[in-house]
């Protein structure tokens, strides 16, 4: 029968063997997990690079330029329609000396200026009238209760602000404005401006209330 001194090395050897077995099992388990994850990733890559996935991406790329061309053509047709309407209004009302701003707006300013021209950042007060091309009034303000706003903050339609930028106190102005410089595709139901409407602004009076 082995002595206690002889049992100790045997017990230590047995413990080391059990630890080695557990470490081996753990390593095998980790290897299996990594192999499984690799298979899953490979499967996803295969799906992503499958012919059907490539075809879908190719179709989406081909459809995008087509949609852009359709939108561009629609914008061109709308701009041409607005231009014809504005030219017709100018002919009907005998306004041959109108100037153009390069964005479809025609305008005219007259009178003797008695101050500096309007510029962005200045608060202005105007008496004006807003009409549709058929003469329907959609908005107005007089000298007793003028429309006041800070020029350049885009609180008002771009067409009105641009007309005022060409004016100075003492002058009057007229502008025929395409939809994109007015109330655009949505219009202003409360004011009676229909969607995609050309507008006529008549500014009779301009002052700078804080000067």
mmCIF file with all atom_site columns, N, CA and C in Angstrom, residues 113-160:
data_model
loop_
_atom_site.group_PDB
_atom_site.id
_atom_site.type_symbol
_atom_site.label_atom_id
_atom_site.label_alt_id
_atom_site.label_comp_id
_atom_site.label_asym_id
_atom_site.label_entity_id
_atom_site.label_seq_id
_atom_site.pdbx_PDB_ins_code
_atom_site.Cartn_x
_atom_site.Cartn_y
_atom_site.Cartn_z
_atom_site.occupancy
_atom_site.B_iso_or_equiv
_atom_site.pdbx_formal_charge
_atom_site.auth_seq_id
_atom_site.auth_comp_id
_atom_site.auth_asym_id
_atom_site.auth_atom_id
_atom_site.pdbx_PDB_model_num
ATOM 1   N N  . UNK A 1 113 ? -37.274 108.029 -56.355 1.00 0.00 ? 113 UNK A N  1
ATOM 2   C CA . UNK A 1 113 ? -36.903 107.563 -55.010 1.00 0.00 ? 113 UNK A CA 1
ATOM 3   C C  . UNK A 1 113 ? -36.593 108.729 -54.084 1.00 0.00 ? 113 UNK A C  1
ATOM 4   N N  . UNK A 1 114 ? -37.005 108.602 -52.841 1.00 0.00 ? 114 UNK A N  1
ATOM 5   C CA . UNK A 1 114 ? -36.726 109.636 -51.840 1.00 0.00 ? 114 UNK A CA 1
ATOM 6   C C  . UNK A 1 114 ? -35.923 109.052 -50.680 1.00 0.00 ? 114 UNK A C  1
ATOM 7   N N  . UNK A 1 115 ? -35.305 107.944 -50.913 1.00 0.00 ? 115 UNK A N  1
ATOM 8   C CA . UNK A 1 115 ? -34.496 107.302 -49.881 1.00 0.00 ? 115 UNK A CA 1
ATOM 9   C C  . UNK A 1 115 ? -33.612 106.239 -50.500 1.00 0.00 ? 115 UNK A C  1
ATOM 10  N N  . UNK A 1 116 ? -32.943 105.491 -49.646 1.00 0.00 ? 116 UNK A N  1
ATOM 11  C CA . UNK A 1 116 ? -32.050 104.433 -50.097 1.00 0.00 ? 116 UNK A CA 1
ATOM 12  C C  . UNK A 1 116 ? -32.849 103.215 -50.547 1.00 0.00 ? 116 UNK A C  1
ATOM 13  N N  . UNK A 1 117 ? -32.337 102.469 -51.519 1.00 0.00 ? 117 UNK A N  1
ATOM 14  C CA . UNK A 1 117 ? -33.015 101.229 -51.937 1.00 0.00 ? 117 UNK A CA 1
ATOM 15  C C  . UNK A 1 117 ? -33.121 100.237 -50.778 1.00 0.00 ? 117 UNK A C  1
ATOM 16  N N  . UNK A 1 118 ? -34.143 99.427  -50.811 1.00 0.00 ? 118 UNK A N  1
ATOM 17  C CA . UNK A 1 118 ? -34.337 98.420  -49.767 1.00 0.00 ? 118 UNK A CA 1
ATOM 18  C C  . UNK A 1 118 ? -33.240 97.362  -49.855 1.00 0.00 ? 118 UNK A C  1
ATOM 19  N N  . UNK A 1 119 ? -32.854 96.818  -48.692 1.00 0.00 ? 119 UNK A N  1
ATOM 20  C CA . UNK A 1 119 ? -31.839 95.763  -48.661 1.00 0.00 ? 119 UNK A CA 1
ATOM 21  C C  . UNK A 1 119 ? -32.147 94.793  -47.538 1.00 0.00 ? 119 UNK A C  1
ATOM 22  N N  . UNK A 1 120 ? -31.552 93.619  -47.621 1.00 0.00 ? 120 UNK A N  1
ATOM 23  C CA . UNK A 1 120 ? -31.801 92.577  -46.629 1.00 0.00 ? 120 UNK A CA 1
ATOM 24  C C  . UNK A 1 120 ? -31.423 93.040  -45.226 1.00 0.00 ? 120 UNK A C  1
ATOM 25  N N  . UNK A 1 121 ? -32.226 92.619  -44.258 1.00 0.00 ? 121 UNK A N  1
ATOM 26  C CA . UNK A 1 121 ? -31.976 92.976  -42.875 1.00 0.00 ? 121 UNK A CA 1
ATOM 27  C C  . UNK A 1 121 ? -32.708 94.217  -42.414 1.00 0.00 ? 121 UNK A C  1
ATOM 28  N N  . UNK A 1 122 ? -33.340 94.937  -43.343 1.00 0.00 ? 122 UNK A N  1
ATOM 29  C CA . UNK A 1 122 ? -34.064 96.166  -43.009 1.00 0.00 ? 122 UNK A CA 1
ATOM 30  C C  . UNK A 1 122 ? -35.547 95.844  -42.848 1.00 0.00 ? 122 UNK A C  1
ATOM 31  N N  . UNK A 1 123 ? -36.168 96.400  -41.825 1.00 0.00 ? 123 UNK A N  1
ATOM 32  C CA . UNK A 1 123 ? -37.608 96.232  -41.659 1.00 0.00 ? 123 UNK A CA 1
ATOM 33  C C  . UNK A 1 123 ? -38.325 97.187  -42.602 1.00 0.00 ? 123 UNK A C  1
ATOM 34  N N  . UNK A 1 124 ? -39.285 96.651  -43.345 1.00 0.00 ? 124 UNK A N  1
ATOM 35  C CA . UNK A 1 124 ? -40.012 97.461  -44.327 1.00 0.00 ? 124 UNK A CA 1
ATOM 36  C C  . UNK A 1 124 ? -41.500 97.429  -43.995 1.00 0.00 ? 124 UNK A C  1
ATOM 37  N N  . UNK A 1 125 ? -42.183 98.465  -44.437 1.00 0.00 ? 125 UNK A N  1
ATOM 38  C CA . UNK A 1 125 ? -43.639 98.541  -44.345 1.00 0.00 ? 125 UNK A CA 1
ATOM 39  C C  . UNK A 1 125 ? -44.144 98.874  -45.739 1.00 0.00 ? 125 UNK A C  1
ATOM 40  N N  . UNK A 1 126 ? -45.090 98.071  -46.244 1.00 0.00 ? 126 UNK A N  1
ATOM 41  C CA . UNK A 1 126 ? -45.554 98.263  -47.617 1.00 0.00 ? 126 UNK A CA 1
ATOM 42  C C  . UNK A 1 126 ? -47.080 98.257  -47.668 1.00 0.00 ? 126 UNK A C  1
ATOM 43  N N  . UNK A 1 127 ? -47.587 99.052  -48.592 1.00 0.00 ? 127 UNK A N  1
ATOM 44  C CA . UNK A 1 127 ? -48.991 98.962  -48.982 1.00 0.00 ? 127 UNK A CA 1
ATOM 45  C C  . UNK A 1 127 ? -49.000 98.266  -50.340 1.00 0.00 ? 127 UNK A C  1
ATOM 46  N N  . UNK A 1 128 ? -49.788 97.200  -50.451 1.00 0.00 ? 128 UNK A N  1
ATOM 47  C CA . UNK A 1 128 ? -49.728 96.388  -51.652 1.00 0.00 ? 128 UNK A CA 1
ATOM 48  C C  . UNK A 1 128 ? -51.073 95.746  -51.933 1.00 0.00 ? 128 UNK A C  1
ATOM 49  N N  . UNK A 1 129 ? -51.149 95.153  -53.121 1.00 0.00 ? 129 UNK A N  1
ATOM 50  C CA . UNK A 1 129 ? -52.304 94.330  -53.476 1.00 0.00 ? 129 UNK A CA 1
ATOM 51  C C  . UNK A 1 129 ? -51.804 93.089  -54.202 1.00 0.00 ? 129 UNK A C  1
ATOM 52  N N  . UNK A 1 130 ? -52.369 91.944  -53.828 1.00 0.00 ? 130 UNK A N  1
ATOM 53  C CA . UNK A 1 130 ? -52.008 90.660  -54.448 1.00 0.00 ? 130 UNK A CA 1
ATOM 54  C C  . UNK A 1 130 ? -53.190 90.154  -55.251 1.00 0.00 ? 130 UNK A C  1
ATOM 55  N N  . UNK A 1 131 ? -52.943 89.789  -56.513 1.00 0.00 ? 131 UNK A N  1
ATOM 56  C CA . UNK A 1 131 ? -53.999 89.321  -57.398 1.00 0.00 ? 131 UNK A CA 1
ATOM 57  C C  . UNK A 1 131 ? -53.569 88.050  -58.111 1.00 0.00 ? 131 UNK A C  1
ATOM 58  N N  . UNK A 1 132 ? -54.558 87.282  -58.556 1.00 0.00 ? 132 UNK A N  1
ATOM 59  C CA . UNK A 1 132 ? -54.324 86.216  -59.521 1.00 0.00 ? 132 UNK A CA 1
ATOM 60  C C  . UNK A 1 132 ? -54.298 86.834  -60.916 1.00 0.00 ? 132 UNK A C  1
ATOM 61  N N  . UNK A 1 133 ? -53.928 86.062  -61.899 1.00 0.00 ? 133 UNK A N  1
ATOM 62  C CA . UNK A 1 133 ? -53.858 86.592  -63.268 1.00 0.00 ? 133 UNK A CA 1
ATOM 63  C C  . UNK A 1 133 ? -55.218 86.995  -63.808 1.00 0.00 ? 133 UNK A C  1
ATOM 64  N N  . UNK A 1 134 ? -56.282 86.443  -63.247 1.00 0.00 ? 134 UNK A N  1
ATOM 65  C CA . UNK A 1 134 ? -57.620 86.818  -63.700 1.00 0.00 ? 134 UNK A CA 1
ATOM 66  C C  . UNK A 1 134 ? -58.171 88.039  -62.977 1.00 0.00 ? 134 UNK A C  1
ATOM 67  N N  . UNK A 1 135 ? -57.359 88.664  -62.108 1.00 0.00 ? 135 UNK A N  1
ATOM 68  C CA . UNK A 1 135 ? -57.765 89.867  -61.400 1.00 0.00 ? 135 UNK A CA 1
ATOM 69  C C  . UNK A 1 135 ? -58.350 89.632  -60.025 1.00 0.00 ? 135 UNK A C  1
ATOM 70  N N  . UNK A 1 136 ? -58.510 88.389  -59.606 1.00 0.00 ? 136 UNK A N  1
ATOM 71  C CA . UNK A 1 136 ? -59.049 88.095  -58.278 1.00 0.00 ? 136 UNK A CA 1
ATOM 72  C C  . UNK A 1 136 ? -58.080 88.565  -57.200 1.00 0.00 ? 136 UNK A C  1
ATOM 73  N N  . UNK A 1 137 ? -58.565 89.374  -56.270 1.00 0.00 ? 137 UNK A N  1
ATOM 74  C CA . UNK A 1 137 ? -57.730 89.875  -55.178 1.00 0.00 ? 137 UNK A CA 1
ATOM 75  C C  . UNK A 1 137 ? -57.588 88.806  -54.089 1.00 0.00 ? 137 UNK A C  1
ATOM 76  N N  . UNK A 1 138 ? -56.341 88.537  -53.693 1.00 0.00 ? 138 UNK A N  1
ATOM 77  C CA . UNK A 1 138 ? -56.061 87.516  -52.679 1.00 0.00 ? 138 UNK A CA 1
ATOM 78  C C  . UNK A 1 138 ? -55.429 88.092  -51.418 1.00 0.00 ? 138 UNK A C  1
ATOM 79  N N  . UNK A 1 139 ? -55.054 89.336  -51.449 1.00 0.00 ? 139 UNK A N  1
ATOM 80  C CA . UNK A 1 139 ? -54.444 89.945  -50.268 1.00 0.00 ? 139 UNK A CA 1
ATOM 81  C C  . UNK A 1 139 ? -54.151 91.400  -50.526 1.00 0.00 ? 139 UNK A C  1
ATOM 82  N N  . UNK A 1 140 ? -54.168 92.205  -49.465 1.00 0.00 ? 140 UNK A N  1
ATOM 83  C CA . UNK A 1 140 ? -53.870 93.627  -49.611 1.00 0.00 ? 140 UNK A CA 1
ATOM 84  C C  . UNK A 1 140 ? -53.576 94.245  -48.255 1.00 0.00 ? 140 UNK A C  1
ATOM 85  N N  . UNK A 1 141 ? -52.909 95.390  -48.273 1.00 0.00 ? 141 UNK A N  1
ATOM 86  C CA . UNK A 1 141 ? -52.641 96.174  -47.078 1.00 0.00 ? 141 UNK A CA 1
ATOM 87  C C  . UNK A 1 141 ? -52.515 97.627  -47.513 1.00 0.00 ? 141 UNK A C  1
ATOM 88  N N  . UNK A 1 142 ? -53.025 98.560  -46.696 1.00 0.00 ? 142 UNK A N  1
ATOM 89  C CA . UNK A 1 142 ? -52.956 99.970  -47.053 1.00 0.00 ? 142 UNK A CA 1
ATOM 90  C C  . UNK A 1 142 ? -51.961 100.696 -46.161 1.00 0.00 ? 142 UNK A C  1
ATOM 91  N N  . UNK A 1 143 ? -51.862 102.006 -46.341 1.00 0.00 ? 143 UNK A N  1
ATOM 92  C CA . UNK A 1 143 ? -50.878 102.788 -45.595 1.00 0.00 ? 143 UNK A CA 1
ATOM 93  C C  . UNK A 1 143 ? -51.248 102.920 -44.117 1.00 0.00 ? 143 UNK A C  1
ATOM 94  N N  . UNK A 1 144 ? -52.524 102.753 -43.777 1.00 0.00 ? 144 UNK A N  1
ATOM 95  C CA . UNK A 1 144 ? -52.940 102.833 -42.382 1.00 0.00 ? 144 UNK A CA 1
ATOM 96  C C  . UNK A 1 144 ? -52.587 101.554 -41.616 1.00 0.00 ? 144 UNK A C  1
ATOM 97  N N  . UNK A 1 145 ? -52.606 100.451 -42.281 1.00 0.00 ? 145 UNK A N  1
ATOM 98  C CA . UNK A 1 145 ? -52.241 99.166  -41.677 1.00 0.00 ? 145 UNK A CA 1
ATOM 99  C C  . UNK A 1 145 ? -51.355 98.399  -42.664 1.00 0.00 ? 145 UNK A C  1
ATOM 100 N N  . UNK A 1 146 ? -50.132 98.879  -42.871 1.00 0.00 ? 146 UNK A N  1
ATOM 101 C CA . UNK A 1 146 ? -49.257 98.255  -43.876 1.00 0.00 ? 146 UNK A CA 1
ATOM 102 C C  . UNK A 1 146 ? -48.763 96.878  -43.440 1.00 0.00 ? 146 UNK A C  1
ATOM 103 N N  . UNK A 1 147 ? -48.274 96.156  -44.416 1.00 0.00 ? 147 UNK A N  1
ATOM 104 C CA . UNK A 1 147 ? -47.611 94.871  -44.141 1.00 0.00 ? 147 UNK A CA 1
ATOM 105 C C  . UNK A 1 147 ? -46.173 95.158  -43.729 1.00 0.00 ? 147 UNK A C  1
ATOM 106 N N  . UNK A 1 148 ? -45.792 94.722  -42.555 1.00 0.00 ? 148 UNK A N  1
ATOM 107 C CA . UNK A 1 148 ? -44.441 94.960  -42.048 1.00 0.00 ? 148 UNK A CA 1
ATOM 108 C C  . UNK A 1 148 ? -43.705 93.637  -41.877 1.00 0.00 ? 148 UNK A C  1
ATOM 109 N N  . UNK A 1 149 ? -42.459 93.605  -42.308 1.00 0.00 ? 149 UNK A N  1
ATOM 110 C CA . UNK A 1 149 ? -41.612 92.427  -42.141 1.00 0.00 ? 149 UNK A CA 1
ATOM 111 C C  . UNK A 1 149 ? -40.164 92.822  -42.380 1.00 0.00 ? 149 UNK A C  1
ATOM 112 N N  . UNK A 1 150 ? -39.261 91.947  -41.980 1.00 0.00 ? 150 UNK A N  1
ATOM 113 C CA . UNK A 1 150 ? -37.832 92.173  -42.189 1.00 0.00 ? 150 UNK A CA 1
ATOM 114 C C  . UNK A 1 150 ? -37.409 91.540  -43.504 1.00 0.00 ? 150 UNK A C  1
ATOM 115 N N  . UNK A 1 151 ? -36.881 92.344  -44.374 1.00 0.00 ? 151 UNK A N  1
ATOM 116 C CA . UNK A 1 151 ? -36.509 91.873  -45.701 1.00 0.00 ? 151 UNK A CA 1
ATOM 117 C C  . UNK A 1 151 ? -35.342 90.884  -45.613 1.00 0.00 ? 151 UNK A C  1
ATOM 118 N N  . UNK A 1 152 ? -35.469 89.783  -46.326 1.00 0.00 ? 152 UNK A N  1
ATOM 119 C CA . UNK A 1 152 ? -34.395 88.795  -46.367 1.00 0.00 ? 152 UNK A CA 1
ATOM 120 C C  . UNK A 1 152 ? -34.603 87.607  -45.460 1.00 0.00 ? 152 UNK A C  1
ATOM 121 N N  . UNK A 1 153 ? -35.589 87.658  -44.584 1.00 0.00 ? 153 UNK A N  1
ATOM 122 C CA . UNK A 1 153 ? -35.849 86.522  -43.700 1.00 0.00 ? 153 UNK A CA 1
ATOM 123 C C  . UNK A 1 153 ? -36.806 85.509  -44.322 1.00 0.00 ? 153 UNK A C  1
ATOM 124 N N  . UNK A 1 154 ? -37.282 85.794  -45.499 1.00 0.00 ? 154 UNK A N  1
ATOM 125 C CA . UNK A 1 154 ? -38.202 84.904  -46.217 1.00 0.00 ? 154 UNK A CA 1
ATOM 126 C C  . UNK A 1 154 ? -39.504 84.682  -45.455 1.00 0.00 ? 154 UNK A C  1
ATOM 127 N N  . UNK A 1 155 ? -39.943 85.725  -44.739 1.00 0.00 ? 155 UNK A N  1
ATOM 128 C CA . UNK A 1 155 ? -41.253 85.640  -44.095 1.00 0.00 ? 155 UNK A CA 1
ATOM 129 C C  . UNK A 1 155 ? -42.377 85.797  -45.112 1.00 0.00 ? 155 UNK A C  1
ATOM 130 N N  . UNK A 1 156 ? -42.055 86.383  -46.258 1.00 0.00 ? 156 UNK A N  1
ATOM 131 C CA . UNK A 1 156 ? -43.022 86.601  -47.330 1.00 0.00 ? 156 UNK A CA 1
ATOM 132 C C  . UNK A 1 156 ? -42.559 85.847  -48.571 1.00 0.00 ? 156 UNK A C  1
ATOM 133 N N  . UNK A 1 157 ? -43.455 85.640  -49.546 1.00 0.00 ? 157 UNK A N  1
ATOM 134 C CA . UNK A 1 157 ? -43.038 84.968  -50.781 1.00 0.00 ? 157 UNK A CA 1
ATOM 135 C C  . UNK A 1 157 ? -41.834 85.656  -51.427 1.00 0.00 ? 157 UNK A C  1
ATOM 136 N N  . UNK A 1 158 ? -40.995 84.857  -52.034 1.00 0.00 ? 158 UNK A N  1
ATOM 137 C CA . UNK A 1 158 ? -39.740 85.369  -52.595 1.00 0.00 ? 158 UNK A CA 1
ATOM 138 C C  . UNK A 1 158 ? -39.984 86.423  -53.663 1.00 0.00 ? 158 UNK A C  1
ATOM 139 N N  . UNK A 1 159 ? -41.071 86.291  -54.430 1.00 0.00 ? 159 UNK A N  1
ATOM 140 C CA . UNK A 1 159 ? -41.346 87.269  -55.480 1.00 0.00 ? 159 UNK A CA 1
ATOM 141 C C  . UNK A 1 159 ? -41.599 88.656  -54.927 1.00 0.00 ? 159 UNK A C  1
ATOM 142 N N  . UNK A 1 160 ? -42.356 88.748  -53.841 1.00 0.00 ? 160 UNK A N  1
ATOM 143 C CA . UNK A 1 160 ? -42.627 90.043  -53.221 1.00 0.00 ? 160 UNK A CA 1
ATOM 144 C C  . UNK A 1 160 ? -41.342 90.640  -52.655 1.00 0.00 ? 160 UNK A C  1
#
